[in-house]
CSV table of C-alpha atoms and ligand atoms in Angstrom, one decimal:
chain,number,residue,atom,x,y,z
A,10,MET,CA,2.1,-39.4,15.3
A,11,GLU,CA,5.3,-37.5,15.8
A,12,LYS,CA,4.8,-34.3,17.7
A,13,ILE,CA,5.1,-31.3,15.6
A,14,PRO,CA,8.1,-29.2,16.9
A,15,TYR,CA,7.7,-25.6,18.1
A,16,LYS,CA,9.8,-24.5,15.2
A,17,ILE,CA,9.8,-26.2,11.9
A,18,TYR,CA,13.0,-25.5,10.1
A,19,LEU,CA,14.1,-26.5,6.7
A,20,GLU,CA,17.6,-27.8,6.0
A,21,GLU,CA,19.7,-25.7,3.7
A,22,SER,CA,19.3,-28.3,1.0
A,23,GLU,CA,15.5,-28.0,1.3
A,24,MET,CA,15.4,-24.3,0.6
A,25,PRO,CA,13.6,-23.3,-2.6
A,26,LYS,CA,15.9,-22.9,-5.7
A,27,ALA,CA,13.2,-21.1,-7.7
A,28,TRP,CA,10.6,-18.4,-7.0
A,29,TYR,CA,7.0,-19.3,-7.9
A,30,ASN,CA,5.1,-17.0,-10.2
A,31,VAL,CA,1.4,-17.4,-9.4
A,32,ARG,CA,0.4,-15.5,-12.5
A,33,ALA,CA,1.2,-18.7,-14.5
A,34,ASP,CA,-1.7,-20.4,-12.9
A,35,MET,CA,-4.2,-17.5,-13.1
A,36,LYS,CA,-6.8,-17.8,-15.7
A,37,ASN,CA,-7.6,-14.1,-15.5
A,38,LYS,CA,-4.1,-12.5,-15.6
A,39,PRO,CA,-3.6,-9.3,-13.7
A,40,ALA,CA,-4.3,-6.3,-15.8
A,41,PRO,CA,-1.1,-4.9,-17.4
A,42,LEU,CA,0.5,-1.6,-16.5
A,43,LEU,CA,-0.6,1.1,-18.9
A,44,ASN,CA,1.3,4.1,-20.3
A,45,PRO,CA,-0.3,7.1,-18.6
A,46,GLY,CA,-0.2,9.1,-21.9
A,47,THR,CA,-1.4,6.5,-24.5
A,48,HIS,CA,-3.3,4.1,-22.1
A,49,GLN,CA,-1.6,1.2,-24.0
A,50,PRO,CA,0.2,-1.6,-22.1
A,51,MET,CA,3.7,-0.5,-21.1
A,52,THR,CA,6.4,-2.2,-23.2
A,53,ALA,CA,9.8,-3.4,-21.8
A,54,GLU,CA,11.4,-0.5,-23.8
A,55,GLU,CA,9.2,2.1,-22.1
A,56,LEU,CA,9.9,0.6,-18.7
A,57,ALA,CA,13.7,0.5,-19.2
A,58,PRO,CA,14.5,4.1,-18.1
A,59,VAL,CA,12.8,3.4,-14.8
A,60,PHE,CA,13.5,-0.3,-13.9
A,61,CYS,CA,16.4,-2.8,-14.3
A,62,GLU,CA,16.1,-4.9,-17.4
A,63,GLU,CA,15.9,-8.3,-15.7
A,64,LEU,CA,13.3,-7.0,-13.3
A,65,ILE,CA,11.2,-5.8,-16.2
A,66,LYS,CA,11.2,-9.3,-17.7
A,67,GLN,CA,10.0,-10.6,-14.3
A,68,GLU,CA,7.4,-7.9,-14.1
A,69,LEU,CA,5.9,-8.8,-17.5
A,70,ASP,CA,6.2,-12.6,-17.2
A,71,ASN,CA,2.7,-14.0,-16.9
A,72,ASP,CA,3.7,-17.5,-18.1
A,73,ASN,CA,6.7,-19.1,-16.4
A,74,ALA,CA,5.6,-20.7,-13.2
A,75,TYR,CA,9.2,-21.0,-11.8
A,76,ILE,CA,12.0,-18.6,-12.1
A,77,GLU,CA,15.4,-19.7,-10.9
A,78,ILE,CA,16.9,-17.8,-7.9
A,79,PRO,CA,20.4,-16.9,-8.9
A,80,GLN,CA,23.1,-18.5,-6.8
A,81,GLU,CA,24.4,-15.2,-5.4
A,82,ILE,CA,20.9,-14.4,-4.0
A,83,ARG,CA,20.5,-17.9,-2.6
A,84,ASP,CA,23.8,-17.5,-0.8
A,85,PHE,CA,22.6,-14.2,0.7
A,86,TYR,CA,19.3,-15.8,1.7
A,87,LYS,CA,21.2,-18.5,3.6
A,88,MET,CA,22.5,-15.9,6.0
A,89,TYR,CA,19.0,-15.3,7.4
A,90,ARG,CA,16.8,-18.0,5.9
A,91,PRO,CA,15.1,-20.3,6.1
A,92,SER,CA,12.9,-18.4,8.5
A,93,PRO,CA,11.2,-20.4,11.1
A,94,LEU,CA,7.6,-21.6,10.9
A,95,VAL,CA,6.5,-21.5,14.6
A,96,ARG,CA,3.7,-23.6,16.1
A,97,ALA,CA,2.2,-21.2,18.6
A,98,TYR,CA,1.6,-23.9,21.3
A,99,CYS,CA,1.9,-21.4,24.1
A,100,LEU,CA,-0.6,-19.0,22.5
A,101,GLU,CA,-3.0,-21.9,21.9
A,102,GLU,CA,-2.7,-22.9,25.5
A,103,ARG,CA,-3.3,-19.3,26.7
A,104,LEU,CA,-6.3,-18.9,24.5
A,105,GLN,CA,-7.6,-22.4,25.4
A,106,THR,CA,-8.5,-22.9,21.8
A,107,PRO,CA,-8.6,-26.2,19.8
A,108,ALA,CA,-7.2,-24.3,16.8
A,109,LYS,CA,-3.7,-25.0,15.7
A,110,ILE,CA,-1.8,-21.8,15.1
A,111,TYR,CA,1.3,-21.4,13.0
A,112,TYR,CA,3.2,-18.3,12.1
A,113,LYS,CA,6.0,-17.7,9.6
A,114,PHE,CA,8.4,-15.2,11.2
A,115,GLU,CA,10.2,-12.9,8.8
A,116,GLY,CA,11.7,-10.6,11.5
A,117,ASN,CA,15.0,-12.4,12.0
A,118,ASN,CA,17.2,-9.9,10.1
A,119,THR,CA,18.4,-6.4,10.9
A,120,SER,CA,15.8,-4.8,8.6
A,121,GLY,CA,13.3,-6.5,10.8
A,122,SER,CA,10.9,-7.5,8.0
A,123,HIS,CA,10.3,-9.7,5.0
A,124,LYS,CA,11.4,-6.8,2.7
A,125,LEU,CA,15.0,-8.0,2.5
A,126,ASN,CA,13.8,-11.0,0.4
A,127,SER,CA,13.1,-8.6,-2.5
A,128,ALA,CA,15.7,-6.0,-1.7
A,129,ILE,CA,18.5,-8.4,-2.2
A,130,ALA,CA,17.1,-9.6,-5.5
A,131,GLN,CA,16.6,-6.1,-6.9
A,132,ALA,CA,20.0,-4.9,-5.8
A,133,TYR,CA,21.6,-8.0,-7.4
A,134,TYR,CA,19.9,-7.4,-10.8
A,135,ALA,CA,20.9,-3.7,-10.6
A,136,LYS,CA,24.5,-4.6,-9.9
A,137,LYS,CA,24.5,-7.2,-12.7
A,138,GLN,CA,23.3,-4.5,-15.1
A,139,GLY,CA,26.3,-2.4,-14.2
A,140,LEU,CA,24.3,0.4,-12.6
A,141,LYS,CA,25.8,2.9,-10.1
A,142,GLY,CA,22.9,3.0,-7.8
A,143,VAL,CA,19.2,2.9,-7.1
A,144,THR,CA,16.5,5.2,-5.7
A,145,THR,CA,13.5,4.4,-3.7
A,146,GLU,CA,10.9,5.6,-1.3
A,147,THR,CA,10.2,4.2,2.2
A,148,GLY,CA,7.2,4.7,4.5
A,149,ALA,CA,7.8,3.2,7.9
A,150,GLY,CA,11.4,2.6,7.0
A,151,GLN,CA,11.6,-1.1,6.7
A,152,TRP,CA,12.0,-1.2,3.0
A,153,GLY,CA,14.6,1.6,3.0
A,154,THR,CA,16.5,-0.3,5.6
A,155,ALA,CA,16.3,-3.6,3.7
A,156,LEU,CA,17.4,-1.9,0.5
A,157,SER,CA,20.3,-0.2,2.3
A,158,MET,CA,21.5,-3.5,3.5
A,159,ALA,CA,21.2,-5.1,0.1
A,160,CYS,CA,23.0,-2.2,-1.6
A,161,SER,CA,25.8,-2.2,0.8
A,162,TYR,CA,26.3,-5.9,0.2
A,163,PHE,CA,26.6,-5.3,-3.6
A,164,GLN,CA,28.4,-2.0,-3.2
A,165,LEU,CA,25.6,0.1,-4.9
A,166,ASP,CA,24.7,3.7,-4.1
A,167,CYS,CA,21.2,3.9,-2.4
A,168,LYS,CA,19.1,7.1,-2.3
A,169,VAL,CA,16.0,6.8,-0.1
A,170,PHE,CA,13.1,9.3,0.0
A,171,MET,CA,11.5,8.7,3.4
A,172,VAL,CA,7.9,9.9,4.1
A,173,LYS,CA,8.3,12.9,6.2
A,174,VAL,CA,6.1,11.8,9.1
A,175,SER,CA,8.2,8.6,9.5
A,176,TYR,CA,11.4,10.5,9.1
A,177,GLU,CA,10.4,12.6,12.1
A,178,GLN,CA,8.8,9.8,14.1
A,179,LYS,CA,11.5,7.2,13.5
A,180,PRO,CA,15.0,8.9,13.6
A,181,PHE,CA,16.6,5.6,14.5
A,182,ARG,CA,15.4,3.9,11.3
A,183,ARG,CA,17.1,6.7,9.4
A,184,GLU,CA,20.3,6.1,11.2
A,185,VAL,CA,20.3,2.4,10.4
A,186,MET,CA,20.0,3.3,6.7
A,187,ARG,CA,22.8,5.8,6.9
A,188,THR,CA,24.9,3.2,8.8
A,189,TYR,CA,24.5,1.0,5.7
A,190,GLY,CA,25.6,3.9,3.6
A,191,ALA,CA,22.3,5.1,2.1
A,192,SER,CA,21.4,8.8,1.8
A,193,VAL,CA,18.0,9.6,3.3
A,194,THR,CA,15.8,12.6,2.3
A,195,PRO,CA,12.5,13.5,3.9
A,196,SER,CA,9.7,13.6,1.4
A,197,PRO,CA,8.2,15.8,0.1
A,198,SER,CA,11.6,17.5,-0.4
A,199,MET,CA,12.9,20.6,-2.2
A,200,ASP,CA,15.2,18.3,-4.2
A,201,THR,CA,12.8,17.4,-7.0
A,202,ASN,CA,10.3,19.2,-9.2
A,203,ILE,CA,7.4,17.1,-7.9
A,204,GLY,CA,8.5,17.6,-4.3
A,205,ARG,CA,8.5,21.4,-4.7
A,206,ALA,CA,5.1,21.3,-6.5
A,207,ILE,CA,3.5,19.2,-3.7
A,208,LEU,CA,5.0,21.4,-1.0
A,209,GLU,CA,3.6,24.5,-2.7
A,210,GLN,CA,0.1,23.0,-3.0
A,211,PHE,CA,0.1,21.4,0.5
A,212,PRO,CA,2.5,23.3,2.8
A,213,GLY,CA,3.2,21.4,6.0
A,214,THR,CA,2.0,18.0,4.5
A,215,THR,CA,3.4,15.0,6.4
A,216,GLY,CA,3.9,13.2,3.0
A,217,SER,CA,2.7,9.9,1.6
A,218,LEU,CA,4.2,6.9,-0.1
A,219,GLY,CA,2.7,8.1,-3.4
A,220,CYS,CA,4.6,11.3,-3.2
A,221,ALA,CA,7.9,9.8,-2.1
A,222,ILE,CA,7.6,7.4,-5.1
A,223,SER,CA,7.3,10.3,-7.5
A,224,GLU,CA,10.4,11.9,-6.1
A,225,ALA,CA,12.4,8.7,-6.2
A,226,VAL,CA,11.3,8.0,-9.8
A,227,GLU,CA,12.2,11.6,-10.9
A,228,VAL,CA,15.7,11.2,-9.4
A,229,ALA,CA,16.3,7.8,-11.0
A,230,THR,CA,15.2,8.8,-14.5
A,231,SER,CA,17.2,12.1,-14.4
A,232,THR,CA,20.5,10.6,-13.0
A,233,PRO,CA,22.6,8.5,-15.3
A,234,GLY,CA,23.4,5.0,-14.1
A,235,TYR,CA,20.4,4.9,-11.7
A,236,ARG,CA,17.1,3.0,-11.7
A,237,TYR,CA,14.2,3.1,-9.4
A,238,VAL,CA,13.2,0.1,-7.2
A,239,LEU,CA,10.0,-0.5,-5.3
A,240,GLY,CA,9.5,-2.6,-2.2
A,241,SER,CA,5.9,-3.8,-2.7
A,242,VAL,CA,2.9,-3.7,-5.1
A,243,LEU,CA,4.8,-4.8,-8.2
A,244,ASN,CA,4.5,-8.3,-9.7
A,245,GLN,CA,8.3,-8.8,-9.4
A,246,VAL,CA,8.2,-8.1,-5.6
A,247,LEU,CA,5.4,-10.7,-5.1
A,248,LEU,CA,7.5,-13.1,-7.1
A,249,HIS,CA,10.6,-12.6,-4.8
A,250,GLN,CA,8.4,-12.8,-1.7
A,251,SER,CA,7.1,-16.2,-2.9
A,252,ILE,CA,10.1,-17.6,-1.0
A,253,ILE,CA,8.0,-17.0,2.2
A,254,GLY,CA,5.2,-19.2,0.9
A,255,LEU,CA,7.4,-21.9,-0.6
A,256,GLU,CA,9.3,-22.3,2.7
A,257,THR,CA,6.0,-22.4,4.6
A,258,LYS,CA,4.5,-25.0,2.3
A,259,ALA,CA,7.6,-27.1,2.4
A,260,ALA,CA,7.7,-27.0,6.2
A,261,LEU,CA,4.0,-27.9,6.5
A,262,ASP,CA,4.3,-30.7,3.9
A,263,LYS,CA,7.1,-32.2,6.0
A,264,TYR,CA,4.5,-33.0,8.7
A,265,GLY,CA,1.5,-33.5,6.4
A,266,ILE,CA,-0.2,-30.3,7.7
A,267,LYS,CA,-2.9,-28.7,5.6
A,268,PRO,CA,-3.9,-25.2,6.7
A,269,ASP,CA,-7.6,-24.2,6.7
A,270,MET,CA,-6.9,-20.6,6.5
A,271,ILE,CA,-3.9,-18.3,5.7
A,272,ILE,CA,-3.9,-14.8,7.0
A,273,GLY,CA,-1.7,-11.9,6.2
A,274,CYS,CA,-1.6,-8.1,6.5
A,275,ALA,CA,-1.8,-6.2,3.3
A,276,GLY,CA,-0.2,-2.9,2.5
A,277,GLY,CA,0.9,-3.2,-1.1
A,278,GLY,CA,0.3,-6.9,-0.9
A,279,SER,CA,3.8,-8.3,-1.2
A,280,ASN,CA,4.1,-10.4,2.0
A,281,LEU,CA,0.6,-11.7,1.7
A,282,GLY,CA,1.1,-12.4,-2.0
A,283,GLY,CA,4.3,-14.2,-1.3
A,284,LEU,CA,3.0,-16.2,1.6
A,285,ILE,CA,-0.1,-17.4,-0.2
A,286,SER,CA,1.4,-17.9,-3.7
A,287,PRO,CA,2.0,-21.7,-3.6
A,288,PHE,CA,-1.3,-22.3,-1.8
A,289,MET,CA,-3.1,-20.0,-4.2
A,290,GLY,CA,-1.5,-21.9,-7.0
A,291,ALA,CA,-2.9,-25.2,-5.7
A,292,LYS,CA,-6.3,-23.5,-5.3
A,293,LEU,CA,-6.3,-22.1,-8.8
A,294,ARG,CA,-5.3,-25.5,-10.2
A,295,GLY,CA,-8.2,-27.0,-8.3
A,296,GLU,CA,-5.9,-29.2,-6.2
A,297,ALA,CA,-6.8,-27.8,-2.7
A,298,ASP,CA,-8.9,-25.2,-1.0
A,299,TYR,CA,-7.9,-22.7,1.6
A,300,ARG,CA,-9.5,-19.6,3.1
A,301,ILE,CA,-7.2,-16.7,2.4
A,302,ILE,CA,-7.7,-13.5,4.3
A,303,ALA,CA,-6.1,-10.1,3.7
A,304,VAL,CA,-6.1,-7.8,6.7
A,305,GLU,CA,-5.8,-4.0,6.2
A,306,PRO,CA,-6.1,-1.0,8.4
A,307,ALA,CA,-9.5,0.7,8.7
A,308,SER,CA,-7.7,4.0,8.1
A,309,CYS,CA,-6.4,2.8,4.6
A,310,PRO,CA,-8.9,0.3,3.4
A,311,SER,CA,-8.0,-0.4,-0.3
A,312,PHE,CA,-9.6,-3.8,-0.6
A,313,THR,CA,-12.6,-3.3,1.6
A,314,ARG,CA,-13.7,0.2,0.6
A,315,GLY,CA,-11.6,1.0,-2.5
A,316,VAL,CA,-12.6,0.7,-6.1
A,317,TYR,CA,-11.2,-1.7,-8.7
A,318,ALA,CA,-9.9,0.6,-11.4
A,319,TYR,CA,-6.9,1.9,-13.2
A,320,ASP,CA,-5.1,4.4,-11.1
A,321,PHE,CA,-1.9,6.3,-10.8
A,322,CYS,CA,0.7,4.5,-8.6
A,323,ASP,CA,2.1,7.8,-7.3
A,324,THR,CA,0.9,11.3,-6.3
A,325,GLY,CA,3.0,13.0,-9.0
A,326,LYS,CA,1.4,10.8,-11.7
A,327,VAL,CA,4.8,10.0,-13.3
A,328,CYS,CA,4.5,6.2,-13.0
A,329,PRO,CA,2.5,3.8,-15.2
A,330,LEU,CA,-1.2,3.2,-14.5
A,331,ALA,CA,-2.0,0.0,-12.6
A,332,LYS,CA,-5.4,-1.7,-12.3
A,333,MET,CA,-5.9,-2.3,-8.6
A,334,TYR,CA,-8.2,-1.9,-5.6
A,335,THR,CA,-7.4,1.7,-4.8
A,336,LEU,CA,-8.5,4.7,-2.7
A,337,GLY,CA,-7.2,7.1,-5.3
A,338,SER,CA,-3.7,8.4,-5.7
A,339,GLY,CA,-4.7,11.6,-4.0
A,340,PHE,CA,-5.6,9.7,-0.8
A,341,ILE,CA,-3.4,10.7,2.1
A,342,PRO,CA,-4.2,8.4,5.0
A,343,ALA,CA,-4.3,9.7,8.6
A,344,PRO,CA,-0.8,9.2,10.1
A,345,ASN,CA,-1.5,5.9,11.8
A,346,HIS,CA,1.2,3.7,13.3
A,347,ALA,CA,1.3,1.0,10.7
A,348,GLY,CA,3.4,3.0,8.2
A,349,GLY,CA,3.9,0.0,6.0
A,350,LEU,CA,0.2,-0.4,5.3
A,351,ARG,CA,-0.5,3.2,4.2
A,352,TYR,CA,-0.3,2.8,0.4
A,353,HIS,CA,-3.4,3.9,-1.5
A,354,GLY,CA,-3.4,0.9,-3.9
A,355,MET,CA,-2.9,-2.8,-3.9
A,356,SER,CA,-0.9,-5.4,-5.9
A,357,SER,CA,-2.6,-6.0,-9.3
A,358,ILE,CA,-2.2,-9.8,-8.8
A,359,LEU,CA,-4.0,-9.8,-5.5
A,360,SER,CA,-6.6,-7.3,-6.8
A,361,GLN,CA,-7.5,-9.7,-9.6
A,362,LEU,CA,-7.6,-12.7,-7.3
A,363,TYR,CA,-9.8,-10.7,-4.9
A,364,ALA,CA,-12.1,-9.6,-7.7
A,365,ASP,CA,-12.4,-13.3,-8.9
A,366,GLY,CA,-13.4,-14.4,-5.4
A,367,TYR,CA,-10.2,-16.4,-4.5
A,368,MET,CA,-9.6,-14.5,-1.3
A,369,GLU,CA,-11.3,-12.4,1.4
A,370,ALA,CA,-10.4,-9.1,3.0
A,371,THR,CA,-11.2,-7.4,6.2
A,372,SER,CA,-10.2,-4.2,8.0
A,373,VAL,CA,-9.3,-3.6,11.6
A,374,VAL,CA,-8.8,-0.4,13.7
A,375,GLN,CA,-5.4,0.3,15.2
A,376,THR,CA,-6.3,0.1,18.9
A,377,ASP,CA,-7.6,-3.4,18.4
A,378,VAL,CA,-4.4,-4.2,16.5
A,379,PHE,CA,-2.2,-3.0,19.3
A,380,GLN,CA,-4.3,-4.9,21.8
A,381,ALA,CA,-3.7,-8.1,19.8
A,382,ALA,CA,0.0,-7.3,19.4
A,383,GLU,CA,0.3,-7.2,23.2
A,384,GLU,CA,-1.7,-10.3,23.7
A,385,PHE,CA,0.6,-12.1,21.3
A,386,ALA,CA,3.9,-10.6,22.7
A,387,ARG,CA,3.0,-11.5,26.2
A,388,VAL,CA,2.8,-15.2,25.4
A,389,GLU,CA,5.0,-15.8,22.3
A,390,GLY,CA,7.7,-13.3,23.3
A,391,ILE,CA,8.2,-11.7,19.9
A,392,LEU,CA,7.5,-7.9,19.8
A,393,PRO,CA,5.5,-7.7,16.6
A,394,ALA,CA,5.6,-4.8,14.0
A,395,PRO,CA,2.2,-3.0,14.0
A,396,GLU,CA,1.8,-4.1,10.4
A,397,SER,CA,2.2,-7.7,11.4
A,398,ALA,CA,-0.2,-7.3,14.3
A,399,HIS,CA,-3.0,-6.7,11.8
A,400,ALA,CA,-2.7,-10.4,10.8
A,401,ILE,CA,-2.3,-11.4,14.5
A,402,LYS,CA,-5.6,-9.6,15.3
A,403,VAL,CA,-7.5,-11.7,12.8
A,404,ALA,CA,-5.7,-14.9,13.7
A,405,LEU,CA,-6.6,-14.4,17.3
A,406,ASP,CA,-10.2,-13.7,16.4
A,407,GLU,CA,-10.4,-16.9,14.3
A,408,ALA,CA,-8.8,-18.9,17.1
A,409,LYS,CA,-11.3,-17.5,19.6
A,410,LYS,CA,-14.1,-18.5,17.3
A,411,CYS,CA,-12.7,-22.0,17.2
A,412,LYS,CA,-12.9,-22.1,21.0
A,413,GLU,CA,-16.6,-21.3,20.8
A,414,THR,CA,-17.4,-23.8,18.1
A,415,GLY,CA,-14.9,-26.5,19.2
A,416,GLU,CA,-13.4,-26.6,15.7
A,417,GLU,CA,-9.8,-27.7,15.3
A,418,LYS,CA,-8.9,-25.4,12.5
A,419,THR,CA,-5.4,-24.9,11.3
A,420,ILE,CA,-4.5,-21.3,11.1
A,421,VAL,CA,-1.3,-20.0,9.4
A,422,PHE,CA,-0.4,-16.3,9.5
A,423,GLY,CA,2.5,-14.2,8.4
A,424,LEU,CA,4.4,-12.5,11.1
A,425,THR,CA,6.2,-10.1,8.9
A,426,GLY,CA,8.4,-8.3,11.3
A,427,THR,CA,9.4,-6.8,14.6
A,428,GLY,CA,8.3,-3.6,16.3
A,429,TYR,CA,11.5,-2.3,17.9
A,430,PHE,CA,11.3,0.9,16.0
A,431,ASP,CA,7.6,1.4,16.7
A,432,LEU,CA,7.9,2.0,20.5
A,433,VAL,CA,6.4,5.5,20.2
A,434,ALA,CA,3.3,3.8,18.9
A,435,TYR,CA,3.3,1.2,21.7
A,436,GLN,CA,3.9,4.1,24.2
A,437,LYS,CA,0.8,5.9,22.8
A,438,PHE,CA,-1.2,2.7,23.1
A,439,ASN,CA,0.0,2.0,26.6
A,440,ASP,CA,-0.8,5.5,27.7
A,441,GLY,CA,-4.3,5.2,26.3
A,442,GLN,CA,-3.6,8.0,23.8
A,443,MET,CA,-4.1,6.1,20.6
A,444,SER,CA,-7.1,6.9,18.6
A,445,ASP,CA,-8.8,5.2,15.6
A,446,TYR,CA,-9.3,7.1,12.4
A,447,ILE,CA,-11.7,5.8,9.8
A,448,PRO,CA,-12.1,7.9,6.6
A,449,THR,CA,-15.6,9.0,5.9
A,450,ASP,CA,-17.4,8.1,2.6
A,451,GLU,CA,-17.1,11.8,1.6
A,452,GLU,CA,-13.4,11.7,2.0
A,453,LEU,CA,-13.1,8.6,-0.1
A,454,GLN,CA,-15.4,10.0,-2.8
A,455,ALA,CA,-13.2,13.0,-3.0
A,456,SER,CA,-10.1,10.9,-3.6
A,457,PHE,CA,-11.9,8.6,-6.0
A,458,ALA,CA,-12.4,11.8,-8.0
A,459,THR,CA,-8.6,11.8,-8.5
A,460,LEU,CA,-8.8,8.5,-10.5
A,461,PRO,CA,-7.7,8.9,-14.2
A,462,LYS,CA,-10.6,9.1,-16.7
A,463,MET,CA,-10.2,6.0,-18.9
B,516,LIG,C1,6.1,-3.2,4.5
B,516,LIG,C2,5.6,-4.1,5.6
B,516,LIG,C3,4.3,-4.7,5.4
B,516,LIG,C4,3.4,-4.4,4.3
B,516,LIG,O1,3.9,-4.5,3.0
B,516,LIG,P1,3.3,-5.6,2.0
B,516,LIG,O2,3.9,-5.2,0.7
B,516,LIG,O3,1.8,-5.5,2.0
B,516,LIG,O4,3.7,-6.9,2.5
B,516,LIG,C5,4.0,-5.5,6.4
B,516,LIG,N1,4.7,-5.8,7.5
B,516,LIG,C6,5.9,-5.3,7.6
B,516,LIG,C7,6.7,-5.6,8.8
B,516,LIG,C8,6.4,-4.4,6.7
B,516,LIG,O5,7.6,-3.9,6.8
């Protein structure tokens, strides 16, 4: 048989022309967003002051399996996609494992992550609606960077609320965003009612995604011509990220490769949801089976230690309620170094699939994650983002198990981005000064108490 190349690329003509909506194949649909006042499902009209119209349609669409990618978005995708699917021959050799390891690398763009896949779509629909600009939050900064790039392309204004701890730890991310023309405000800020209230209650707080979301929503809904956009968690974001999985599946199919397991890191669930979508679709339709593993940080363990319940999406409780695996919107995780995985909740789609037993989840501590990141970087060359390294850690563990058992499993994992802006974290690790923080049951119970009473 023809040797599988190190990098499997798709031709431009083989690139997906439609996103795949896994909800269409789910028997148990993800629970709808609820109005926090009435506890009734949010209607398109109620969502309209917050989100762009076309994105609301996508958010509420549980039925159409394929949604065409507009030509303008496909043209932008062509500048940095298709992303390579890499066969990690060198890593396999180093590990002396019979496992076959593949990773889908999403770090080949200036934002350094998969987030551009949804940012460009969301900016496109905002522009098409004739809006002036959009607001958003960013944790580690990848989403804010991606959105800044997308907004500058479509000449939209972009206001980013950046979690304070990241704003201070990652000044270079901030400058990239400003270079693309975005305004960047550390959150909580004194610019919004909710920011002022949070600062009064928790002076000196380093902020959280939930808090930054509240600020961004407040500004979007109180400024004419603006809407709010979100980089993860929402159904529409998973839909856009399905481009990752569709390309991966097309590349594997070219060589008749069937993965045994698919591994991805999970923050709000968008890269994992996107990567697994077409595979999960096949699984849901009973056509194929795969082990699907979500990897989350032990410091923010939504799947593995959270509860499956309706919760607020933000600290300020201005957003709709979502049913998801959650740690409670009051949960403020320890300031670990995988900023993109610090959200208290999880995509409703993935939450339902996890509840129904279609996927597994595991959590890992950050020193193990950085150990795995270095093991990977030293063979494969790419400097991974700490978020991505969660998936690497579990992929390496599985490959090492194969060495013991002699099984030739095919492992696919999502390498979501690069870690050039995370060198302070790498420095801590290299200096032996990184610690692992795992929340106690008491801490989790205290934040579960912040769940809405339904
Ligand atoms: C944001 C981010 C993640 C986590 O977000 P998901 O929505 O769970 O995919 C993972 N990796 C990188 C590099 C990120 O920027």
